[in-house]
mmCIF file of C-alpha atoms in Angstrom:
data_model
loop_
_atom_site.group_PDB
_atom_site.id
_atom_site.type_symbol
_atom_site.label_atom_id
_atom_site.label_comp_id
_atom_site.label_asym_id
_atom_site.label_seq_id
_atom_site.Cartn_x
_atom_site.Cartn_y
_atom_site.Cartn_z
ATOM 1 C CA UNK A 1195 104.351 113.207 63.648
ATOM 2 C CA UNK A 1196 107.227 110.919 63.498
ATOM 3 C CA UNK A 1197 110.321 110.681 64.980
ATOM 4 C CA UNK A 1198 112.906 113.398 64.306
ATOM 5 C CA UNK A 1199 115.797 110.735 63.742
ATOM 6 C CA UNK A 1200 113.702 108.964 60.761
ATOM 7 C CA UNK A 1201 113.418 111.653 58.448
ATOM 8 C CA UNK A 1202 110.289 112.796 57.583
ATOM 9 C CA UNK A 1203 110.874 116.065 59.099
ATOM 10 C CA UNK A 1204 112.970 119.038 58.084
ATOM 11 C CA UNK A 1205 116.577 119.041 60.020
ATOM 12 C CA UNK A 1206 119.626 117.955 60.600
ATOM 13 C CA UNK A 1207 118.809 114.199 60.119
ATOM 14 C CA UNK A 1208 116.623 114.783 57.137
ATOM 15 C CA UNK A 1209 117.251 115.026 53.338
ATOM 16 C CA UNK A 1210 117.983 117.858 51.334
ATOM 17 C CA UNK A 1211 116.597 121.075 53.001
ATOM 18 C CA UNK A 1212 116.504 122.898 49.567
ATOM 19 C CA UNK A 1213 114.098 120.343 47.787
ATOM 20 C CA UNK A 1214 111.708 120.320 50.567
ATOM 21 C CA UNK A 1215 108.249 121.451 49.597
ATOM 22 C CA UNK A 1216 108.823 122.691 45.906
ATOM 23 C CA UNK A 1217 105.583 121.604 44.385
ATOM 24 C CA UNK A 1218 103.995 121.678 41.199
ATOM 25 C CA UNK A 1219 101.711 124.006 39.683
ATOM 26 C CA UNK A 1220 98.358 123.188 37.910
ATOM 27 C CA UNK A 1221 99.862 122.585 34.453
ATOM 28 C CA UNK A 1222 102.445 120.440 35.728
ATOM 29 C CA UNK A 1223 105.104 122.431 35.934
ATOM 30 C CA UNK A 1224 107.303 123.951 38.804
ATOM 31 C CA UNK A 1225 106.484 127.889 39.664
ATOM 32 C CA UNK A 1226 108.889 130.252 40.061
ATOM 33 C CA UNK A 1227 109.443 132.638 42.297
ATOM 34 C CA UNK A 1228 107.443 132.816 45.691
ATOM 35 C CA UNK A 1229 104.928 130.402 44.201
ATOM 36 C CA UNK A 1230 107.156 127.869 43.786
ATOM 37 C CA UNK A 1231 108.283 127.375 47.628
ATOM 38 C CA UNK A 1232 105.089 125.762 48.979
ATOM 39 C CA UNK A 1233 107.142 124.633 52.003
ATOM 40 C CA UNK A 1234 105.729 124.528 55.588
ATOM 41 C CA UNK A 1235 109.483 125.698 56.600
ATOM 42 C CA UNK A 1236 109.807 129.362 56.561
ATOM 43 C CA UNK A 1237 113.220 128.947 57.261
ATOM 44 C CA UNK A 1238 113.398 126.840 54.113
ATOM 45 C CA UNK A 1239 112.004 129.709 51.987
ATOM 46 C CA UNK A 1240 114.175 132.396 53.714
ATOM 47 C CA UNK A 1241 117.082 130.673 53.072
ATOM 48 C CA UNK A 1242 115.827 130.182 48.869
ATOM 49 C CA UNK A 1243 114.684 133.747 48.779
ATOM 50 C CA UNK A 1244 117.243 135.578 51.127
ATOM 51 C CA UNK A 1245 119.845 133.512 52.882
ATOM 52 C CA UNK A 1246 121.422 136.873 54.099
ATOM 53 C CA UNK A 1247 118.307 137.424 56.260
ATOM 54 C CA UNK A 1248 119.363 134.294 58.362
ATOM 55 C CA UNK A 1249 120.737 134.777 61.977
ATOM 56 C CA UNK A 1250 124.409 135.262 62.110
ATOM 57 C CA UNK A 1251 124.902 135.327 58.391
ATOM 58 C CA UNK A 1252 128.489 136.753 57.521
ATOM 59 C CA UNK A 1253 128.755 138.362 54.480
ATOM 60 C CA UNK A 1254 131.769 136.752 51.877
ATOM 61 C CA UNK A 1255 134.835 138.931 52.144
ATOM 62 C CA UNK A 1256 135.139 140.720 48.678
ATOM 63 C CA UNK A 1257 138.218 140.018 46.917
ATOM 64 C CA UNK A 1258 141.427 141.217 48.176
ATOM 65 C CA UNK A 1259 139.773 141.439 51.448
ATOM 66 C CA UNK A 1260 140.791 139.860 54.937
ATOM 67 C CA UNK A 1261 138.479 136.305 55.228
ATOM 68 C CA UNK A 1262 136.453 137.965 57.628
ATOM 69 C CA UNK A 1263 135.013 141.093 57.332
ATOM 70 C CA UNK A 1264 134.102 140.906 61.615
ATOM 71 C CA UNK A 1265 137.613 141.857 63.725
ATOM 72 C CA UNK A 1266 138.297 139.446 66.209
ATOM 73 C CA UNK A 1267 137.877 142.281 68.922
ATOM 74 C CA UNK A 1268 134.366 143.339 67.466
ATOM 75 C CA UNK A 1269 133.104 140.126 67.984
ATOM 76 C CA UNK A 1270 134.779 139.553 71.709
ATOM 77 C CA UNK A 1271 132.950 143.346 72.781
ATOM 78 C CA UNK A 1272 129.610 141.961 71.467
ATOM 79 C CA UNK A 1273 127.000 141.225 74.512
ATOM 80 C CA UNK A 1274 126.895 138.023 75.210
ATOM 81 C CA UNK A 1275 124.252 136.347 77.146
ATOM 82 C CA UNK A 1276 124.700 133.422 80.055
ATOM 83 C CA UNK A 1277 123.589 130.633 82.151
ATOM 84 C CA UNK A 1278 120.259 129.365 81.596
ATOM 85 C CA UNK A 1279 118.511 126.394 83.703
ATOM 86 C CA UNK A 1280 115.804 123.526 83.257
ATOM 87 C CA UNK A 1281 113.834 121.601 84.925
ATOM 88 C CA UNK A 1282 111.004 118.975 84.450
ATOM 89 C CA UNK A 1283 108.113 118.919 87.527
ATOM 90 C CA UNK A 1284 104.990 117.332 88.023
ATOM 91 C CA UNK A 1285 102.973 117.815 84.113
ATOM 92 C CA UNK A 1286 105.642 119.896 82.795
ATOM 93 C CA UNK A 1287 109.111 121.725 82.674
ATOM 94 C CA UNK A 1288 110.484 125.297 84.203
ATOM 95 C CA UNK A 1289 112.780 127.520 82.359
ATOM 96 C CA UNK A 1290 114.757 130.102 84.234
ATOM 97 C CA UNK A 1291 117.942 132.488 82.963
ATOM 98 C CA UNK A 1292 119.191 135.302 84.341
ATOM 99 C CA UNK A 1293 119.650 138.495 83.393
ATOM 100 C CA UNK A 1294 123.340 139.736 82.956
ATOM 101 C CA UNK A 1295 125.108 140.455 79.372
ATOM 102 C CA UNK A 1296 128.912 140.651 79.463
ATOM 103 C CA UNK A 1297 131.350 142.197 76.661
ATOM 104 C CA UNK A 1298 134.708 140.548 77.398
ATOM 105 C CA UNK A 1299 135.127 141.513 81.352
ATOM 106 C CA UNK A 1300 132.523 144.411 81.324
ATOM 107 C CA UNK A 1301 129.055 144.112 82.315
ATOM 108 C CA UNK A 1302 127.198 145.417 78.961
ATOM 109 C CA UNK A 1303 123.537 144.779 80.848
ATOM 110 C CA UNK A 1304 121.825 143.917 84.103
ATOM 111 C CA UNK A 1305 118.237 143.156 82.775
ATOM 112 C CA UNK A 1306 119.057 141.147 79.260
ATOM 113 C CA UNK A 1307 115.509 138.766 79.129
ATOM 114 C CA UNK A 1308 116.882 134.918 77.697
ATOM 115 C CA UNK A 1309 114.061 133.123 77.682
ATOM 116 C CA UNK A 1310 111.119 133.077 75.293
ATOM 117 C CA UNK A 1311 107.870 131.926 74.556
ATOM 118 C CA UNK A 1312 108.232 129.641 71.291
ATOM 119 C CA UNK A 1313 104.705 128.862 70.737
ATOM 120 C CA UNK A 1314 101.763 127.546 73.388
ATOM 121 C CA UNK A 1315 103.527 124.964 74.787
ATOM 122 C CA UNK A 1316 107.021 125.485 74.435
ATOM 123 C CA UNK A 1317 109.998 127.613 75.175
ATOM 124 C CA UNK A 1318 113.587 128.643 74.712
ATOM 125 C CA UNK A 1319 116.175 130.259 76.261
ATOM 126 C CA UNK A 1320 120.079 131.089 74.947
ATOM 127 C CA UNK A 1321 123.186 131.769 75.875
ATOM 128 C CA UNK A 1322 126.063 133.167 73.432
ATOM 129 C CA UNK A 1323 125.870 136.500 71.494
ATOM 130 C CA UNK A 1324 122.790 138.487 72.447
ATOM 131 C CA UNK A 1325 121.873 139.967 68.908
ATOM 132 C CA UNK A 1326 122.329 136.708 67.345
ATOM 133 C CA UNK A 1327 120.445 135.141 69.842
ATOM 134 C CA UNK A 1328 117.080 137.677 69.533
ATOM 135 C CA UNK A 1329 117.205 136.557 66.042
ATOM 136 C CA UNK A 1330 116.841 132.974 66.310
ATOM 137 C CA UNK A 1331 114.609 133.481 68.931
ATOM 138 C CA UNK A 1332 112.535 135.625 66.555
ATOM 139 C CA UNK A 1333 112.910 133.181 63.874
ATOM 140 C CA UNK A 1334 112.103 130.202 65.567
ATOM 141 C CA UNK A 1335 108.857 131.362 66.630
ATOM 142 C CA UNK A 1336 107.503 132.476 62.795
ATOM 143 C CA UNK A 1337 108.985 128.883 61.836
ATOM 144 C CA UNK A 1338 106.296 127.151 64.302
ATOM 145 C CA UNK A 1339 103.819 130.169 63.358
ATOM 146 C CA UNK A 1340 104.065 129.381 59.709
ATOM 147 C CA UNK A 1341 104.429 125.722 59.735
ATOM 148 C CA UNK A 1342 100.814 125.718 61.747
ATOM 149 C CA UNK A 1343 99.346 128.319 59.204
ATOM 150 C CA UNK A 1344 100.703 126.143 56.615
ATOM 151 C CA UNK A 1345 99.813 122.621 57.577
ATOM 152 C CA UNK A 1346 96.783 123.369 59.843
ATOM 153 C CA UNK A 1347 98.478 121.611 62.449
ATOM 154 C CA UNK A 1348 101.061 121.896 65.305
ATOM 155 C CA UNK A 1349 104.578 120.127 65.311
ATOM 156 C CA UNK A 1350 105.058 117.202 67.515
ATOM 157 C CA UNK A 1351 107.307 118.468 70.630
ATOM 158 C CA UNK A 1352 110.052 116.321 68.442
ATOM 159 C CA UNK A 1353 109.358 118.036 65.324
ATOM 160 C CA UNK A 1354 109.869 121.606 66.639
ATOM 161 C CA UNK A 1355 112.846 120.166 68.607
ATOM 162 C CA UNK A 1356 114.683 119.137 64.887
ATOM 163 C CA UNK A 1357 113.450 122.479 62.983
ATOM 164 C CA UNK A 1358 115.412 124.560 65.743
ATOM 165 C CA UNK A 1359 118.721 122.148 65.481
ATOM 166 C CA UNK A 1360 118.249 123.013 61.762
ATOM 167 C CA UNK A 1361 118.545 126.505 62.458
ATOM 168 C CA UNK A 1362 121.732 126.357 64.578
ATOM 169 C CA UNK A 1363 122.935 124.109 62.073
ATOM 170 C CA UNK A 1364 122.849 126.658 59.757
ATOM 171 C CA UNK A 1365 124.513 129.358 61.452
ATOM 172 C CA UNK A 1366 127.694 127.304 62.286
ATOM 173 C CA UNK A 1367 129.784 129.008 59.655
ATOM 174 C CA UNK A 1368 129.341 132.388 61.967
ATOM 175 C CA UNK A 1369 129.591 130.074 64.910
ATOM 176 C CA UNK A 1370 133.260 129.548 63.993
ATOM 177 C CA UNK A 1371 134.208 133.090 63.763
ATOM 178 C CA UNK A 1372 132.733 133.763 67.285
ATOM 179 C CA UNK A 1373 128.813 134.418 66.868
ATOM 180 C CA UNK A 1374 128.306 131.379 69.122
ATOM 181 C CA UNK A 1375 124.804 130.935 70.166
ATOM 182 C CA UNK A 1376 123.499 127.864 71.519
ATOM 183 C CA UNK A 1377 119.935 127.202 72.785
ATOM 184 C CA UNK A 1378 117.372 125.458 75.567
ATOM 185 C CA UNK A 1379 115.002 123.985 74.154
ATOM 186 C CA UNK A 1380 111.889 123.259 76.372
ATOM 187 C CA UNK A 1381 108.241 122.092 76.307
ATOM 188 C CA UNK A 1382 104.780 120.231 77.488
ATOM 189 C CA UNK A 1383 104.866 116.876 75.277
ATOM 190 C CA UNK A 1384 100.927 116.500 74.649
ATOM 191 C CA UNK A 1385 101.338 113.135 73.797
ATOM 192 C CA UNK A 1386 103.375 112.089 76.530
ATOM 193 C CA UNK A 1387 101.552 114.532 79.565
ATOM 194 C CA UNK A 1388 104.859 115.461 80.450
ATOM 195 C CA UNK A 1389 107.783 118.391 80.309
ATOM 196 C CA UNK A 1390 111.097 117.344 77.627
ATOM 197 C CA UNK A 1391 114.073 119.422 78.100
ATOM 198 C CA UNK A 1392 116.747 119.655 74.393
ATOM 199 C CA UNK A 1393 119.863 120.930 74.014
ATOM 200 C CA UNK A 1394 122.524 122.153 71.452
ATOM 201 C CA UNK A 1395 126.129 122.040 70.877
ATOM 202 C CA UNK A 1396 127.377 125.021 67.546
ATOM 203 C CA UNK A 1397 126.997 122.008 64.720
ATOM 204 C CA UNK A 1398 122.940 121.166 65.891
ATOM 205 C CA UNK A 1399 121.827 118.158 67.905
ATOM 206 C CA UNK A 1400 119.730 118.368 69.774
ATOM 207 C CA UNK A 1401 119.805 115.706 72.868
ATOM 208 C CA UNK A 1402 117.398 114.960 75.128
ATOM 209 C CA UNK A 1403 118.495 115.855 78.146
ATOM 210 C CA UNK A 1404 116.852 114.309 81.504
ATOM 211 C CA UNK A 1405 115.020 115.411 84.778
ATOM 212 C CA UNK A 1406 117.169 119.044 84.421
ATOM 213 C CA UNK A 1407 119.692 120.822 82.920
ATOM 214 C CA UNK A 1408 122.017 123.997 82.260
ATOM 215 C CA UNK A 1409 123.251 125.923 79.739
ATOM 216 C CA UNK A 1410 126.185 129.047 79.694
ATOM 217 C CA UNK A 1411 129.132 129.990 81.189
ATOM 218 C CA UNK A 1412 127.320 129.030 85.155
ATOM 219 C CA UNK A 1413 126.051 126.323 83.678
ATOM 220 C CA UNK A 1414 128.739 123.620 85.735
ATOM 221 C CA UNK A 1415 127.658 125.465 88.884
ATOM 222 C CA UNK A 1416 124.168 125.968 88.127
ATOM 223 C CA UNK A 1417 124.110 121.838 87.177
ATOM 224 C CA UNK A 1418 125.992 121.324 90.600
ATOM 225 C CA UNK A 1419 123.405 122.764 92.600
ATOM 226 C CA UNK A 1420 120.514 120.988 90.819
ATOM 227 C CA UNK A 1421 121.860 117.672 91.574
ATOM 228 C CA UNK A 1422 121.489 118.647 95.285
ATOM 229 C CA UNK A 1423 118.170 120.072 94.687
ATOM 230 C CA UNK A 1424 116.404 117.991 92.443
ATOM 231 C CA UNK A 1425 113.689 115.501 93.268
ATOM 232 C CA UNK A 1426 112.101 113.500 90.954
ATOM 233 C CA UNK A 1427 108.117 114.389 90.450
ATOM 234 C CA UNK A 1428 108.650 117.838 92.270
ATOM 235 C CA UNK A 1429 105.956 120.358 91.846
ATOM 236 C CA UNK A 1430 106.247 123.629 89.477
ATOM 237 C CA UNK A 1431 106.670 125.483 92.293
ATOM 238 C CA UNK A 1432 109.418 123.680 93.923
ATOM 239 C CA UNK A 1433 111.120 123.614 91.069
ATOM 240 C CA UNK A 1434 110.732 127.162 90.369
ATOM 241 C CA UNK A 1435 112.722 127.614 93.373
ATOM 242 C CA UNK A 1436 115.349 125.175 92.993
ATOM 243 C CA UNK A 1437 116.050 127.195 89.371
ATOM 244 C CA UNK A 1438 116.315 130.232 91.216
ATOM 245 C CA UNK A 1439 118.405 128.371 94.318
ATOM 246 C CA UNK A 1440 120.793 126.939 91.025
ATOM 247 C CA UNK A 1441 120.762 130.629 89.109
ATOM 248 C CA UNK A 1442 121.975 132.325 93.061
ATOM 249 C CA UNK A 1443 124.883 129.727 93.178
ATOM 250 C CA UNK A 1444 125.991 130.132 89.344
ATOM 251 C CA UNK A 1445 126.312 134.035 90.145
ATOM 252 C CA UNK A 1446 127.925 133.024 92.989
ATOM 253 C CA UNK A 1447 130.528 131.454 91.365
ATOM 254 C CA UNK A 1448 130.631 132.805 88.267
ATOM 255 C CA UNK A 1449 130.948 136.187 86.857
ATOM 256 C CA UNK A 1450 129.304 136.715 84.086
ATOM 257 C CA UNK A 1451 125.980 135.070 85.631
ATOM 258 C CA UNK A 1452 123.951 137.877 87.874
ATOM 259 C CA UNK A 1453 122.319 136.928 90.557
ATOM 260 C CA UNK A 1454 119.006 138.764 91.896
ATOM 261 C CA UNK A 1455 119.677 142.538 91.937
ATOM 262 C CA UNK A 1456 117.110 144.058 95.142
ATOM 263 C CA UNK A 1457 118.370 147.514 94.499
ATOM 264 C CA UNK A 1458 117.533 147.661 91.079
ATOM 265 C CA UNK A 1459 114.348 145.238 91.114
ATOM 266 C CA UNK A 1460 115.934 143.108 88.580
ATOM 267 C CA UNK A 1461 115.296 139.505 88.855
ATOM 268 C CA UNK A 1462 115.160 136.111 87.181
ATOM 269 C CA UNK A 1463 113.194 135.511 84.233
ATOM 270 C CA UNK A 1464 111.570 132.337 85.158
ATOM 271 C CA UNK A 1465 108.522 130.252 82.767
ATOM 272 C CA UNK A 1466 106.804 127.259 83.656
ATOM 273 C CA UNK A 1467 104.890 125.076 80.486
ATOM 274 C CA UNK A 1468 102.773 122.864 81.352
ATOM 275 C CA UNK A 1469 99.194 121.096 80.276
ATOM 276 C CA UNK A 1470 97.863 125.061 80.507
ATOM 277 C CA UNK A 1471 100.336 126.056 78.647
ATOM 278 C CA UNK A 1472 103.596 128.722 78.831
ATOM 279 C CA UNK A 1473 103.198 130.992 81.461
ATOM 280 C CA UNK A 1474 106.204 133.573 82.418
ATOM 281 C CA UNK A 1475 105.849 134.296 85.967
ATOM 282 C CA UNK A 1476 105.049 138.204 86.442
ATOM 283 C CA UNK A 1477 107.541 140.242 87.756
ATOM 284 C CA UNK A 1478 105.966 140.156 91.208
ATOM 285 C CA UNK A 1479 106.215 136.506 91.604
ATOM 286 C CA UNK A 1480 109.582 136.056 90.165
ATOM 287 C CA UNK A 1481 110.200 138.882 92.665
ATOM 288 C CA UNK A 1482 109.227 137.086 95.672
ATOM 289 C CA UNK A 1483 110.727 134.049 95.742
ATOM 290 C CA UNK A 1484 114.092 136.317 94.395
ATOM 291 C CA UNK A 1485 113.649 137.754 97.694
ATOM 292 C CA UNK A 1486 113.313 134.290 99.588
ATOM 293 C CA UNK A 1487 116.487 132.659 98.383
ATOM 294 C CA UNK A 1488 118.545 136.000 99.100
ATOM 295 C CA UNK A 1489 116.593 136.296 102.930
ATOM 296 C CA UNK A 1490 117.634 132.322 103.309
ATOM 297 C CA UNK A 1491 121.287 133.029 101.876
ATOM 298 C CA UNK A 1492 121.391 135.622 104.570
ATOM 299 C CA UNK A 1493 121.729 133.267 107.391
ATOM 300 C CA UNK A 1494 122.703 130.261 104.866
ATOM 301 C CA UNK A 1495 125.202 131.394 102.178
ATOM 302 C CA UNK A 1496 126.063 127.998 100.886
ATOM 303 C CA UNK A 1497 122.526 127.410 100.183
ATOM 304 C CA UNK A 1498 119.974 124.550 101.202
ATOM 305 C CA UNK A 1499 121.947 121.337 102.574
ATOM 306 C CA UNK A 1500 120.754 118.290 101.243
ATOM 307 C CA UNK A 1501 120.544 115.333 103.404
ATOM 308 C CA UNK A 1502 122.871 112.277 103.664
ATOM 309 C CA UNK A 1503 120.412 109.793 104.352
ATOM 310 C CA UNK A 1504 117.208 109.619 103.481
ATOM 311 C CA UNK A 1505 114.244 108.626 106.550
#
C-alpha cells in the first residue's frame, strides 16, 4: 500500500470520498442503487446509502426549531469514557484503558471496556462519549472487515490508520456540539516487525506518535508516569506493567480515571499486538499484576522511583 499522505487511499488527505469506487457496469454505464457503490469503503457506501447511520450523526433541526435538537445538559449527563495508554515493546505495542465512565461529576460505570480488537493485528481504544464511541468502534472494524472481503487483501498498518481519521473526520459536526470522541489507534506493522502507536485530535489526523502515549482526561498524568517508566526495547510484559503503573497514577490524580477496584474484581483492560497477533490479556492476568502494583503502592504510594544516574 502506499503512504497515507499521497493519496491513493480513502481519508482525510485523499480526494473526494463520494467518487471513490463508483464503477461501471457491463454496458458502460453507471448502476444505480447498491450496484453502483463498488467501493472497498463501507463507510463510503454508508454514508451514500444512509449517512444517518454514521456515529454521532445529529439530525437537522426542523424549521422553527432550536439549532440543536441535543440540550446542552443531555449531552454533559452522557457517559463519557477516559484515559487510555500506549506503549511500543520488543515486536509490538500494548494497549491499556481503564474502566470508569463519568456523567458530569457522577460515576455512571466502574467496568466500561475501551479498548478493542480492530482486526488481527491491530487495536483501538477511546475516550469521549461512550455510545458514540461503541459505534465507531463497531464501525471501524466492518470497514477493515469489508475492505479485506472486498479487495482480497489487508490494509497496510497506514492505510487502516487514514480510514479511521476519515471516520472522526466525519463526525466533527457532532464533535462541536459535545459528542467528542477521539481514538488510539494501535498495531503490529508487518512490514516494519514492529508496534506503531496513532492518534486523533476532533477534525482527524492522525499522528504518529512515538515509543508511548496517552489519551483522556489522565492522560497528562498517565504520560508523566511513562516518561519515568519507559525504556526503550522493553519486553510486552514490562510494558504491560508500566501501563498499569501509568493507569494507577492517572486515577491517582485524576477523577474520572479508576484505578484497580479489588473489591469488585474490576481491573484494567489491557491488549498486547504483536507478530502473533492481538491478544487481550484474560481477566486473571490483568488481575494479577492489578494486584502487584496496588501490593507495591502499599509500601510505595508514589510509585516506582526511577534512577538519577544510570550504572
Amino acid at each position: 500500500m502506499g503512504s497515507y499522505f499521497d493519496g491513493s487511499q480513502s481519508g482525510p488527505f485523499a480526494g473526494d470520498p463520494r467518487t471513490s469506487g463508483l464503477g461501471q457496469g457491463a454496458g458502460g454505464g453507471t448502476p444505480s442503487g447498491f450496484l453502483g457503490l463498488q467501493t472497498s469503503s463501507f463507510t463510503d457506501f454508508l454514508a451514500s446509502h444512509s449517512p444517518g447511520l454514521l456515529p454521532g450523526r445529529v439530525m437537522p433541526a426542523a424549521p422553527g426549531e432550536p439549532e440543536s435538537r441535543v440540550p446542552n445538559q443531555a449531552i454533559r449527563d452522557l457517559p463519557h469514557a477516559t484515559t487510555i495508554v500506549a506503549a511500543v515493546c520488543d515486536g509490538g505495542v500494548v494497549l491499556a484503558g481503564d474502566r470508569r465512565a463519568t456523567a458530569g461529576s457522577m460515576i455512571a460505570k466502574r467496568d466500561v471496556e475501551k479498548v478493542f480488537r480492530s482486526d488481527e493485528f491491530s487495536g483501538m481504544g477511546y475516550a469521549g462519549t461512550g455510545s458514540v464511541g461503541i459505534e465507531f468502534v463497531r464501525l471501524f472494524q466492518v470497514e477493515l472487515e469489508h475492505y479485506e472481503k472486498m479487495e482480497g487483501r489487508s490494509l497496510s498498518l497506514e492505510g487502516k490508520a487514514n480510514r479511521l481519521a476519515f471516520m472522526v473526520r466525519g463526525n466533527l459536526g457532532a464533535a462541536m456540539q459535545g459528542l467528542v470522541v477521539v481514538p488510539l489507534f494501535v498495531g503490529y506493522d508487518e512490514d516494519g516487525g514492529r508496534g506503531r502507536i496513532f492518534s486523533y485530535d476532533v477534525a482527524g489526523g492522525p499522528y504518529e506518535e512515538h515509543r508511548f502515549y496517552s489519551i483522556g482526561s489522565g492522560s497528562l498524568f498517565a504520560r508523566g508516569a511513562l516518561k519515568k517508566l519507559y525504556t526503550d526495547g522493553m519486553s510486552a510484559g514490562d510494558a504491560v506493567l508500566a501501563c498499569v503503573q501509568a493507569l494507577y497514577d492517572a486515577a491517582d490524580d485524576d477523577s474520572a480515571t479508576g484505578g484497580p477496584d479489588l473489591t469488585r474484581r474490576i481491573f484494567p483492560v489491557v491488549a498486547t499486538i504483536t507478530a502473533d497477533g492481538f491478544r487481550k490479556l484474560p481477566a486473571a492476568e490483568a488481575e494479577q499484576i492489578a494486584e502487584q502494583v496496588v501490593q507495591e503502592r502499599m509500601t510505595r504510594p508514589d510509585g516506582p522511583v526511577a534512577a538519577l544516574r544510570n550504572g
